[in-house]
PDB file of C-alpha atoms and ligand atoms in Angstrom:
ATOM      1  CA  MET A 755    -245.007 -32.961-125.824  1.00  0.00           C
ATOM      2  CA  THR A 756    -244.519 -36.765-125.632  1.00  0.00           C
ATOM      3  CA  VAL A 757    -243.021 -38.013-122.415  1.00  0.00           C
ATOM      4  CA  PHE A 758    -240.777 -41.099-122.751  1.00  0.00           C
ATOM      5  CA  SER A 759    -240.670 -42.360-119.109  1.00  0.00           C
ATOM      6  CA  GLY A 760    -240.204 -46.027-119.248  1.00  0.00           C
ATOM      7  CA  LYS A 761    -239.048 -46.102-122.801  1.00  0.00           C
ATOM      8  CA  THR A 762    -235.754 -46.797-124.269  1.00  0.00           C
ATOM      9  CA  ILE A 763    -234.232 -44.817-127.199  1.00  0.00           C
ATOM     10  CA  ALA A 764    -231.034 -45.928-128.854  1.00  0.00           C
ATOM     11  CA  ILE A 765    -229.348 -43.319-130.875  1.00  0.00           C
ATOM     12  CA  THR A 766    -226.383 -43.763-133.283  1.00  0.00           C
ATOM     13  CA  GLY A 767    -223.904 -40.849-133.705  1.00  0.00           C
ATOM     14  CA  ALA A 768    -224.582 -39.654-130.289  1.00  0.00           C
ATOM     15  CA  SER A 769    -220.967 -38.688-129.671  1.00  0.00           C
ATOM     16  CA  ARG A 770    -221.871 -34.967-130.971  1.00  0.00           C
ATOM     17  CA  GLY A 771    -224.060 -32.848-133.064  1.00  0.00           C
ATOM     18  CA  ILE A 772    -227.719 -34.040-133.659  1.00  0.00           C
ATOM     19  CA  GLY A 773    -227.165 -37.227-132.021  1.00  0.00           C
ATOM     20  CA  GLU A 774    -225.894 -36.036-128.756  1.00  0.00           C
ATOM     21  CA  ALA A 775    -228.565 -33.311-128.574  1.00  0.00           C
ATOM     22  CA  ALA A 776    -231.223 -35.926-129.329  1.00  0.00           C
ATOM     23  CA  ALA A 777    -229.778 -38.020-126.357  1.00  0.00           C
ATOM     24  CA  ARG A 778    -230.020 -35.255-123.827  1.00  0.00           C
ATOM     25  CA  TYR A 779    -233.369 -34.108-125.162  1.00  0.00           C
ATOM     26  CA  PHE A 780    -234.949 -37.632-124.928  1.00  0.00           C
ATOM     27  CA  ALA A 781    -233.248 -38.141-121.355  1.00  0.00           C
ATOM     28  CA  LYS A 782    -234.818 -34.720-120.461  1.00  0.00           C
ATOM     29  CA  LEU A 783    -238.196 -35.943-121.472  1.00  0.00           C
ATOM     30  CA  GLY A 784    -237.726 -39.101-119.124  1.00  0.00           C
ATOM     31  CA  GLY A 785    -236.568 -41.541-121.697  1.00  0.00           C
ATOM     32  CA  THR A 786    -233.653 -44.185-121.076  1.00  0.00           C
ATOM     33  CA  VAL A 787    -231.097 -43.457-123.832  1.00  0.00           C
ATOM     34  CA  VAL A 788    -228.405 -45.754-125.096  1.00  0.00           C
ATOM     35  CA  LEU A 789    -225.724 -43.617-127.147  1.00  0.00           C
ATOM     36  CA  ALA A 790    -223.798 -45.190-129.736  1.00  0.00           C
ATOM     37  CA  ALA A 791    -220.692 -44.133-131.650  1.00  0.00           C
ATOM     38  CA  ARG A 792    -217.113 -44.939-132.306  1.00  0.00           C
ATOM     39  CA  SER A 793    -215.731 -42.471-129.678  1.00  0.00           C
ATOM     40  CA  ALA A 794    -216.321 -44.460-126.638  1.00  0.00           C
ATOM     41  CA  ASN A 795    -214.798 -41.986-124.292  1.00  0.00           C
ATOM     42  CA  GLN A 796    -216.996 -39.139-125.748  1.00  0.00           C
ATOM     43  CA  ILE A 797    -220.331 -40.991-125.301  1.00  0.00           C
ATOM     44  CA  GLU A 798    -219.374 -42.250-121.894  1.00  0.00           C
ATOM     45  CA  THR A 799    -218.723 -38.679-120.769  1.00  0.00           C
ATOM     46  CA  ILE A 800    -222.134 -37.604-122.181  1.00  0.00           C
ATOM     47  CA  ALA A 801    -223.873 -40.649-120.467  1.00  0.00           C
ATOM     48  CA  GLN A 802    -222.044 -39.584-117.174  1.00  0.00           C
ATOM     49  CA  ASP A 803    -223.432 -35.969-117.681  1.00  0.00           C
ATOM     50  CA  ILE A 804    -226.916 -37.178-118.273  1.00  0.00           C
ATOM     51  CA  LEU A 805    -226.876 -39.305-115.212  1.00  0.00           C
ATOM     52  CA  ALA A 806    -225.564 -36.300-113.365  1.00  0.00           C
ATOM     53  CA  ASN A 807    -228.516 -34.335-114.272  1.00  0.00           C
ATOM     54  CA  GLY A 808    -231.095 -36.929-113.053  1.00  0.00           C
ATOM     55  CA  GLY A 809    -231.232 -38.695-116.447  1.00  0.00           C
ATOM     56  CA  THR A 810    -230.797 -42.366-117.366  1.00  0.00           C
ATOM     57  CA  ALA A 811    -228.033 -43.300-119.935  1.00  0.00           C
ATOM     58  CA  VAL A 812    -226.027 -46.210-121.301  1.00  0.00           C
ATOM     59  CA  ALA A 813    -223.013 -45.671-123.479  1.00  0.00           C
ATOM     60  CA  CYS A 814    -222.156 -48.278-126.075  1.00  0.00           C
ATOM     61  CA  GLY A 815    -219.265 -48.126-128.488  1.00  0.00           C
ATOM     62  CA  CYS A 816    -220.419 -49.041-131.902  1.00  0.00           C
ATOM     63  CA  ASP A 817    -219.199 -48.524-135.749  1.00  0.00           C
ATOM     64  CA  VAL A 818    -222.544 -48.649-137.534  1.00  0.00           C
ATOM     65  CA  SER A 819    -220.760 -49.742-140.700  1.00  0.00           C
ATOM     66  CA  LEU A 820    -220.171 -53.312-138.987  1.00  0.00           C
ATOM     67  CA  ALA A 821    -223.325 -55.635-138.705  1.00  0.00           C
ATOM     68  CA  VAL A 822    -221.905 -57.264-135.669  1.00  0.00           C
ATOM     69  CA  ASP A 823    -221.631 -53.901-133.556  1.00  0.00           C
ATOM     70  CA  VAL A 824    -225.252 -52.787-134.391  1.00  0.00           C
ATOM     71  CA  GLU A 825    -226.417 -56.237-133.509  1.00  0.00           C
ATOM     72  CA  ALA A 826    -224.484 -55.741-130.273  1.00  0.00           C
ATOM     73  CA  LEU A 827    -225.947 -52.251-129.787  1.00  0.00           C
ATOM     74  CA  VAL A 828    -229.653 -53.722-129.968  1.00  0.00           C
ATOM     75  CA  ALA A 829    -228.639 -56.464-127.539  1.00  0.00           C
ATOM     76  CA  THR A 830    -227.114 -53.854-125.166  1.00  0.00           C
ATOM     77  CA  ALA A 831    -230.216 -51.755-125.251  1.00  0.00           C
ATOM     78  CA  LEU A 832    -232.331 -55.029-124.413  1.00  0.00           C
ATOM     79  CA  ASN A 833    -229.822 -56.413-121.602  1.00  0.00           C
ATOM     80  CA  GLU A 834    -229.215 -53.096-119.880  1.00  0.00           C
ATOM     81  CA  THR A 835    -232.747 -51.433-120.185  1.00  0.00           C
ATOM     82  CA  GLY A 836    -234.995 -54.416-120.917  1.00  0.00           C
ATOM     83  CA  ARG A 837    -236.634 -52.961-123.909  1.00  0.00           C
ATOM     84  CA  LEU A 838    -236.222 -50.912-127.212  1.00  0.00           C
ATOM     85  CA  ASP A 839    -238.937 -48.402-127.990  1.00  0.00           C
ATOM     86  CA  VAL A 840    -237.168 -46.014-130.569  1.00  0.00           C
ATOM     87  CA  PHE A 841    -234.127 -46.482-132.630  1.00  0.00           C
ATOM     88  CA  VAL A 842    -232.455 -43.350-134.168  1.00  0.00           C
ATOM     89  CA  ASN A 843    -230.366 -44.015-137.165  1.00  0.00           C
ATOM     90  CA  ASN A 844    -228.425 -40.795-136.944  1.00  0.00           C
ATOM     91  CA  ALA A 845    -224.804 -41.662-137.673  1.00  0.00           C
ATOM     92  CA  GLY A 846    -223.601 -40.267-141.077  1.00  0.00           C
ATOM     93  CA  ILE A 847    -220.558 -38.602-142.786  1.00  0.00           C
ATOM     94  CA  ILE A 848    -220.048 -36.421-145.836  1.00  0.00           C
ATOM     95  CA  GLU A 849    -216.420 -36.389-146.118  1.00  0.00           C
ATOM     96  CA  PRO A 850    -214.518 -36.460-148.314  1.00  0.00           C
ATOM     97  CA  ILE A 851    -216.523 -33.709-150.342  1.00  0.00           C
ATOM     98  CA  ALA A 852    -215.287 -34.242-153.982  1.00  0.00           C
ATOM     99  CA  ARG A 853    -216.502 -33.916-157.618  1.00  0.00           C
ATOM    100  CA  LEU A 854    -216.928 -37.499-158.833  1.00  0.00           C
ATOM    101  CA  ALA A 855    -213.671 -37.447-161.340  1.00  0.00           C
ATOM    102  CA  ASP A 856    -211.705 -36.521-158.300  1.00  0.00           C
ATOM    103  CA  SER A 857    -213.407 -38.731-155.634  1.00  0.00           C
ATOM    104  CA  ASP A 858    -211.442 -41.638-154.190  1.00  0.00           C
ATOM    105  CA  PRO A 859    -213.149 -45.064-154.787  1.00  0.00           C
ATOM    106  CA  THR A 860    -212.484 -46.473-151.432  1.00  0.00           C
ATOM    107  CA  ALA A 861    -213.386 -43.340-149.494  1.00  0.00           C
ATOM    108  CA  TRP A 862    -216.591 -43.099-151.601  1.00  0.00           C
ATOM    109  CA  GLY A 863    -217.534 -46.708-150.676  1.00  0.00           C
ATOM    110  CA  GLN A 864    -216.855 -46.009-146.763  1.00  0.00           C
ATOM    111  CA  VAL A 865    -219.611 -43.510-147.051  1.00  0.00           C
ATOM    112  CA  VAL A 866    -222.090 -46.073-148.387  1.00  0.00           C
ATOM    113  CA  ASP A 867    -221.005 -48.356-145.582  1.00  0.00           C
ATOM    114  CA  VAL A 868    -221.750 -45.704-142.783  1.00  0.00           C
ATOM    115  CA  ASN A 869    -224.712 -43.952-144.322  1.00  0.00           C
ATOM    116  CA  VAL A 870    -226.639 -46.735-146.159  1.00  0.00           C
ATOM    117  CA  LYS A 871    -225.381 -49.844-144.632  1.00  0.00           C
ATOM    118  CA  GLY A 872    -225.243 -48.225-141.145  1.00  0.00           C
ATOM    119  CA  VAL A 873    -229.177 -47.536-141.514  1.00  0.00           C
ATOM    120  CA  TYR A 874    -229.802 -50.895-142.948  1.00  0.00           C
ATOM    121  CA  HIS A 875    -228.119 -52.722-139.897  1.00  0.00           C
ATOM    122  CA  GLY A 876    -230.289 -50.305-137.669  1.00  0.00           C
ATOM    123  CA  LEU A 877    -233.557 -51.524-139.291  1.00  0.00           C
ATOM    124  CA  ARG A 878    -232.278 -55.076-139.578  1.00  0.00           C
ATOM    125  CA  PHE A 879    -231.499 -55.669-135.813  1.00  0.00           C
ATOM    126  CA  ALA A 880    -234.044 -53.109-134.200  1.00  0.00           C
ATOM    127  CA  ILE A 881    -237.068 -54.431-136.161  1.00  0.00           C
ATOM    128  CA  PRO A 882    -237.211 -58.087-135.271  1.00  0.00           C
ATOM    129  CA  GLU A 883    -236.789 -57.071-131.606  1.00  0.00           C
ATOM    130  CA  MET A 884    -239.533 -54.345-131.954  1.00  0.00           C
ATOM    131  CA  ILE A 885    -241.898 -56.863-133.451  1.00  0.00           C
ATOM    132  CA  ASN A 886    -241.322 -59.265-130.600  1.00  0.00           C
ATOM    133  CA  SER A 887    -242.108 -56.477-127.937  1.00  0.00           C
ATOM    134  CA  GLY A 888    -245.332 -55.389-129.879  1.00  0.00           C
ATOM    135  CA  GLY A 889    -244.172 -52.571-131.846  1.00  0.00           C
ATOM    136  CA  GLY A 890    -241.487 -49.470-131.988  1.00  0.00           C
ATOM    137  CA  THR A 891    -240.396 -46.651-134.014  1.00  0.00           C
ATOM    138  CA  VAL A 892    -237.214 -46.227-136.179  1.00  0.00           C
ATOM    139  CA  ILE A 893    -236.218 -42.720-137.158  1.00  0.00           C
ATOM    140  CA  ASN A 894    -233.615 -42.296-140.079  1.00  0.00           C
ATOM    141  CA  ILE A 895    -231.999 -39.189-140.352  1.00  0.00           C
ATOM    142  CA  SER A 896    -231.988 -38.283-143.978  1.00  0.00           C
ATOM    143  CA  SER A 897    -231.577 -34.813-145.946  1.00  0.00           C
ATOM    144  CA  GLY A 898    -232.680 -32.744-148.646  1.00  0.00           C
ATOM    145  CA  ALA A 899    -229.683 -34.266-150.707  1.00  0.00           C
ATOM    146  CA  ALA A 900    -231.877 -37.182-150.857  1.00  0.00           C
ATOM    147  CA  THR A 901    -234.041 -35.744-153.613  1.00  0.00           C
ATOM    148  CA  SER A 902    -231.720 -32.882-154.762  1.00  0.00           C
ATOM    149  CA  ALA A 903    -228.270 -32.868-156.608  1.00  0.00           C
ATOM    150  CA  LEU A 904    -225.268 -30.698-155.260  1.00  0.00           C
ATOM    151  CA  GLU A 905    -221.923 -30.507-156.657  1.00  0.00           C
ATOM    152  CA  GLY A 906    -219.261 -32.599-154.676  1.00  0.00           C
ATOM    153  CA  TRP A 907    -221.755 -34.502-152.911  1.00  0.00           C
ATOM    154  CA  SER A 908    -222.356 -37.579-155.178  1.00  0.00           C
ATOM    155  CA  HIS A 909    -221.689 -39.922-152.375  1.00  0.00           C
ATOM    156  CA  TYR A 910    -223.774 -37.932-149.796  1.00  0.00           C
ATOM    157  CA  CYS A 911    -226.883 -37.359-152.247  1.00  0.00           C
ATOM    158  CA  ALA A 912    -226.743 -41.014-153.424  1.00  0.00           C
ATOM    159  CA  THR A 913    -226.547 -42.401-149.891  1.00  0.00           C
ATOM    160  CA  LYS A 914    -229.317 -40.121-148.580  1.00  0.00           C
ATOM    161  CA  ALA A 915    -231.584 -41.266-151.412  1.00  0.00           C
ATOM    162  CA  ALA A 916    -230.909 -44.774-150.452  1.00  0.00           C
ATOM    163  CA  VAL A 917    -231.720 -43.937-146.801  1.00  0.00           C
ATOM    164  CA  LEU A 918    -235.173 -42.479-147.989  1.00  0.00           C
ATOM    165  CA  SER A 919    -235.639 -45.613-150.052  1.00  0.00           C
ATOM    166  CA  LEU A 920    -234.870 -47.829-147.120  1.00  0.00           C
ATOM    167  CA  THR A 921    -237.582 -45.735-145.015  1.00  0.00           C
ATOM    168  CA  ARG A 922    -240.090 -46.566-147.593  1.00  0.00           C
ATOM    169  CA  VAL A 923    -239.371 -49.976-147.992  1.00  0.00           C
ATOM    170  CA  ALA A 924    -239.369 -50.771-144.190  1.00  0.00           C
ATOM    171  CA  ASP A 925    -242.632 -48.898-143.826  1.00  0.00           C
ATOM    172  CA  LYS A 926    -244.098 -50.832-146.505  1.00  0.00           C
ATOM    173  CA  GLU A 927    -243.023 -54.095-145.033  1.00  0.00           C
ATOM    174  CA  TYR A 928    -243.652 -53.578-141.359  1.00  0.00           C
ATOM    175  CA  ARG A 929    -246.379 -50.836-140.678  1.00  0.00           C
ATOM    176  CA  ASP A 930    -248.978 -53.472-140.303  1.00  0.00           C
ATOM    177  CA  ARG A 931    -247.013 -55.014-137.552  1.00  0.00           C
ATOM    178  CA  GLY A 932    -246.675 -52.017-135.443  1.00  0.00           C
ATOM    179  CA  ILE A 933    -243.315 -50.650-136.708  1.00  0.00           C
ATOM    180  CA  ARG A 934    -243.269 -46.968-137.304  1.00  0.00           C
ATOM    181  CA  VAL A 935    -240.479 -46.091-139.873  1.00  0.00           C
ATOM    182  CA  VAL A 936    -240.155 -42.291-140.520  1.00  0.00           C
ATOM    183  CA  GLY A 937    -237.063 -40.045-141.951  1.00  0.00           C
ATOM    184  CA  LEU A 938    -236.095 -36.568-140.652  1.00  0.00           C
ATOM    185  CA  SER A 939    -234.642 -33.953-143.351  1.00  0.00           C
ATOM    186  CA  PRO A 940    -233.362 -31.523-140.616  1.00  0.00           C
ATOM    187  CA  GLY A 941    -232.173 -28.715-143.267  1.00  0.00           C
ATOM    188  CA  THR A 942    -228.879 -27.218-142.139  1.00  0.00           C
ATOM    189  CA  VAL A 943    -227.833 -27.722-138.739  1.00  0.00           C
ATOM    190  CA  ALA A 944    -224.806 -25.898-136.970  1.00  0.00           C
ATOM    191  CA  THR A 945    -222.607 -29.201-136.197  1.00  0.00           C
ATOM    192  CA  ASP A 946    -219.081 -30.362-137.251  1.00  0.00           C
ATOM    193  CA  MET A 947    -220.702 -31.602-140.590  1.00  0.00           C
ATOM    194  CA  GLN A 948    -221.520 -28.038-141.729  1.00  0.00           C
ATOM    195  CA  VAL A 949    -217.906 -27.082-140.515  1.00  0.00           C
ATOM    196  CA  GLN A 950    -216.534 -29.584-143.034  1.00  0.00           C
ATOM    197  CA  ILE A 951    -219.154 -28.538-145.836  1.00  0.00           C
ATOM    198  CA  ARG A 952    -217.931 -24.861-145.308  1.00  0.00           C
ATOM    199  CA  ALA A 953    -214.199 -25.667-145.496  1.00  0.00           C
ATOM    200  CA  SER A 954    -214.969 -27.498-148.879  1.00  0.00           C
ATOM    201  CA  GLY A 955    -216.080 -24.361-150.636  1.00  0.00           C
ATOM    202  CA  ILE A 956    -217.511 -26.562-153.331  1.00  0.00           C
ATOM    203  CA  ASN A 957    -221.239 -25.762-153.697  1.00  0.00           C
ATOM    204  CA  PRO A 958    -223.828 -23.404-152.544  1.00  0.00           C
ATOM    205  CA  VAL A 959    -224.382 -25.178-149.146  1.00  0.00           C
ATOM    206  CA  SER A 960    -220.524 -24.455-148.232  1.00  0.00           C
ATOM    207  CA  LYS A 961    -221.317 -20.568-148.710  1.00  0.00           C
ATOM    208  CA  LEU A 962    -223.983 -20.615-145.896  1.00  0.00           C
ATOM    209  CA  ASP A 963    -223.213 -18.555-142.812  1.00  0.00           C
ATOM    210  CA  VAL A 964    -223.615 -20.292-139.459  1.00  0.00           C
ATOM    211  CA  SER A 965    -226.474 -17.938-138.610  1.00  0.00           C
ATOM    212  CA  ASP A 966    -228.231 -19.778-141.804  1.00  0.00           C
ATOM    213  CA  HIS A 967    -228.279 -23.107-139.880  1.00  0.00           C
ATOM    214  CA  ILE A 968    -230.767 -24.357-137.200  1.00  0.00           C
ATOM    215  CA  SER A 969    -229.398 -25.721-133.854  1.00  0.00           C
ATOM    216  CA  PRO A 970    -228.917 -29.468-133.074  1.00  0.00           C
ATOM    217  CA  GLU A 971    -231.630 -28.860-130.387  1.00  0.00           C
ATOM    218  CA  TRP A 972    -234.018 -28.092-132.922  1.00  0.00           C
ATOM    219  CA  ALA A 973    -233.296 -31.121-134.741  1.00  0.00           C
ATOM    220  CA  ALA A 974    -233.427 -33.011-131.425  1.00  0.00           C
ATOM    221  CA  ARG A 975    -236.874 -31.797-130.753  1.00  0.00           C
ATOM    222  CA  ALA A 976    -238.129 -32.744-134.147  1.00  0.00           C
ATOM    223  CA  ILE A 977    -236.826 -36.455-133.643  1.00  0.00           C
ATOM    224  CA  ALA A 978    -238.776 -36.553-130.257  1.00  0.00           C
ATOM    225  CA  TRP A 979    -241.820 -35.200-131.959  1.00  0.00           C
ATOM    226  CA  LEU A 980    -241.566 -37.868-134.879  1.00  0.00           C
ATOM    227  CA  ALA A 981    -241.038 -40.700-132.167  1.00  0.00           C
ATOM    228  CA  GLY A 982    -244.501 -39.588-130.680  1.00  0.00           C
ATOM    229  CA  PRO A 983    -247.841 -39.211-132.238  1.00  0.00           C
ATOM    230  CA  GLY A 984    -246.650 -36.409-134.457  1.00  0.00           C
ATOM    231  CA  GLY A 985    -244.923 -39.108-136.729  1.00  0.00           C
ATOM    232  CA  ASP A 986    -248.072 -40.808-137.510  1.00  0.00           C
ATOM    233  CA  ALA A 987    -248.858 -38.694-140.506  1.00  0.00           C
ATOM    234  CA  HIS A 988    -245.406 -39.029-142.024  1.00  0.00           C
ATOM    235  CA  LEU A 989    -244.548 -42.742-141.861  1.00  0.00           C
ATOM    236  CA  GLY A 990    -242.742 -44.033-144.988  1.00  0.00           C
ATOM    237  CA  THR A 991    -241.456 -40.595-145.937  1.00  0.00           C
ATOM    238  CA  ASP A 992    -238.796 -37.792-145.069  1.00  0.00           C
ATOM    239  CA  PHE A 993    -240.675 -35.217-142.666  1.00  0.00           C
ATOM    240  CA  SER A 994    -238.899 -31.843-143.161  1.00  0.00           C
ATOM    241  CA  ILE A 995    -238.177 -29.034-140.831  1.00  0.00           C
ATOM    242  CA  LYS A 996    -236.628 -26.850-143.472  1.00  0.00           C
ATOM    243  CA  THR A 997    -240.173 -25.294-143.943  1.00  0.00           C
ATOM    244  CA  ASP A 998    -242.102 -23.148-141.614  1.00  0.00           C
ATOM    245  CA  GLU A 999    -244.800 -25.547-141.791  1.00  0.00           C
ATOM    246  CA  GLY A1000    -242.630 -28.498-140.500  1.00  0.00           C
ATOM    247  CA  ARG A1001    -241.166 -26.037-138.031  1.00  0.00           C
ATOM    248  CA  ALA A1002    -244.590 -25.126-136.798  1.00  0.00           C
ATOM    249  CA  ALA A1003    -245.903 -28.631-136.522  1.00  0.00           C
ATOM    250  CA  VAL A1004    -243.072 -29.543-134.289  1.00  0.00           C
ATOM    251  CA  GLY A1005    -243.495 -26.387-132.316  1.00  0.00           C
ATOM    252  CA  LEU A1006    -240.236 -24.769-133.024  1.00  0.00           C
ATOM    253  CA  ILE A1007    -241.890 -21.557-134.180  1.00  0.00           C
ATOM    254  CA  GLU A1008    -245.297 -20.201-133.470  1.00  0.00           C
ATOM    255  CA  THR A1009    -247.157 -20.013-136.937  1.00  0.00           C
ATOM    256  CA  ALA A1010    -246.644 -21.524-140.347  1.00  0.00           C
TER     257      ALA A1010
HETATM  258  O1  LIG B 309    -222.794 -34.723-137.792  1.00  0.00           O
HETATM  259  P1  LIG B 309    -221.650 -34.820-136.823  1.00  0.00           P
HETATM  260  P2  LIG B 309    -224.595 -34.234-137.640  1.00  0.00           P
HETATM  261  N1  LIG B 309    -220.383 -45.536-136.572  1.00  0.00           N
HETATM  262  O2  LIG B 309    -220.460 -34.923-137.821  1.00  0.00           O
HETATM  263  C1  LIG B 309    -220.969 -40.555-135.777  1.00  0.00           C
HETATM  264  C2  LIG B 309    -227.633 -35.763-140.897  1.00  0.00           C
HETATM  265  N2  LIG B 309    -227.756 -34.276-141.546  1.00  0.00           N
HETATM  266  O3  LIG B 309    -224.809 -34.160-136.047  1.00  0.00           O
HETATM  267  O4  LIG B 309    -218.161 -42.503-134.336  1.00  0.00           O
HETATM  268  C3  LIG B 309    -221.013 -44.879-135.643  1.00  0.00           C
HETATM  269  O5  LIG B 309    -221.646 -33.694-135.836  1.00  0.00           O
HETATM  270  C4  LIG B 309    -219.832 -39.617-135.103  1.00  0.00           C
HETATM  271  O6  LIG B 309    -219.446 -40.471-134.026  1.00  0.00           O
HETATM  272  P3  LIG B 309    -217.914 -40.922-134.129  1.00  0.00           P
HETATM  273  C5  LIG B 309    -226.168 -36.250-141.150  1.00  0.00           C
HETATM  274  O7  LIG B 309    -226.083 -36.793-142.566  1.00  0.00           O
HETATM  275  C6  LIG B 309    -227.000 -33.336-141.001  1.00  0.00           C
HETATM  276  O8  LIG B 309    -224.492 -32.900-138.351  1.00  0.00           O
HETATM  277  O9  LIG B 309    -217.539 -40.773-132.584  1.00  0.00           O
HETATM  278  N3  LIG B 309    -221.154 -43.454-135.548  1.00  0.00           N
HETATM  279  C7  LIG B 309    -220.844 -38.444-134.659  1.00  0.00           C
HETATM  280  O10 LIG B 309    -221.534 -38.755-133.540  1.00  0.00           O
HETATM  281  C8  LIG B 309    -226.332 -37.252-140.270  1.00  0.00           C
HETATM  282  O11 LIG B 309    -226.895 -38.458-140.607  1.00  0.00           O
HETATM  283  C9  LIG B 309    -227.060 -32.173-141.532  1.00  0.00           C
HETATM  284  O12 LIG B 309    -217.020 -40.253-134.829  1.00  0.00           O
HETATM  285  C10 LIG B 309    -220.470 -42.758-136.599  1.00  0.00           C
HETATM  286  C11 LIG B 309    -222.160 -38.290-135.961  1.00  0.00           C
HETATM  287  O13 LIG B 309    -222.073 -39.778-136.472  1.00  0.00           O
HETATM  288  C12 LIG B 309    -226.984 -36.741-139.187  1.00  0.00           C
HETATM  289  O14 LIG B 309    -227.496 -35.717-139.538  1.00  0.00           O
HETATM  290  C13 LIG B 309    -228.365 -31.982-142.459  1.00  0.00           C
HETATM  291  C14 LIG B 309    -219.788 -43.442-137.652  1.00  0.00           C
HETATM  292  C15 LIG B 309    -221.764 -37.258-136.906  1.00  0.00           C
HETATM  293  O15 LIG B 309    -221.798 -36.018-135.985  1.00  0.00           O
HETATM  294  C16 LIG B 309    -225.978 -36.250-137.907  1.00  0.00           C
HETATM  295  O16 LIG B 309    -225.105 -35.433-138.345  1.00  0.00           O
HETATM  296  C17 LIG B 309    -228.825 -32.728-142.969  1.00  0.00           C
HETATM  297  C18 LIG B 309    -219.744 -44.547-137.577  1.00  0.00           C
HETATM  298  N4  LIG B 309    -219.118 -45.410-138.601  1.00  0.00           N
HETATM  299  C19 LIG B 309    -228.726 -34.010-142.453  1.00  0.00           C
HETATM  300  N5  LIG B 309    -219.378 -42.338-138.344  1.00  0.00           N
HETATM  301  C20 LIG B 309    -226.267 -30.958-141.149  1.00  0.00           C
HETATM  302  N6  LIG B 309    -225.457 -31.005-139.976  1.00  0.00           N
HETATM  303  O17 LIG B 309    -226.499 -29.748-141.502  1.00  0.00           O
HETATM  304  C21 LIG B 309    -219.792 -41.319-137.836  1.00  0.00           C
HETATM  305  O18 LIG B 309    -229.858 -32.666-143.913  1.00  0.00           O
HETATM  306  N7  LIG B 309    -220.446 -41.352-136.701  1.00  0.00           N
END
């Protein structure tokens, strides 16, 4: 297990689900966490809870679809903690779920703004600061939808494919300058997003039972593992914990 004492980890979409679990897990491993999301009260409450449990945390209101907000998030991490070692591009949305002919063009575009431009903004503003300080890691939360097609998810499949593409390009451009960029495909995780998917009833994923999903804590452990040496073999790709092999590598299960 990698220990993150003295390291700063910024996480978008940290107000609930995978992002909240990742913030709590990195704090447990000694890291200073910067929680970002639009729900300012929610992230402040989580940051206070981390502090009350002996961790170090800062909350920063942020809409990842806005470049200025993500630039301010990176500045907050540097100003409040003095460094930025890991940036987790986790914020993402799947609503509204609809087949192409039923989709609303404006809402479709908003998913692009959050899922694609949000990740681009994270890379755009974190990488220069990491280069200045000698290196760092960006983890982009991807999905199996990046490489597979599901009814009603044209926005989600297309945007997660774009996230994988951003992971590949960023790795190609900056690996030799000490920047590690890696994606995580978590499989299905028991968060609000799966509640929304289930309510849609539109494709096989919506038929899954809650017991089919992994916990947000498993996803958090995989993120922390990728942030450490475990990620080295997977730079520029999506690492999956849908398989027993991936889960065993992270230590979520005992054998592959
Ligand atoms: O989702 P959910 P998950 N700016 O709905 C935030 C991927 N994934 O934890 O702004 C900033 O519980 C929102 O905060 P708020 C998925 O695609 C999941 O499941 O306050 N933040 C909240 O904290 C996504 O990339 C599954 O509303 C914004 C968070 O995002 C990541 O995992 C499977 C924002 C969403 O929390 C986390 O998803 C898979 C904005 N504009 C990939 N908009 C799965 N759950 O099964 C939203 O393969 N947020």
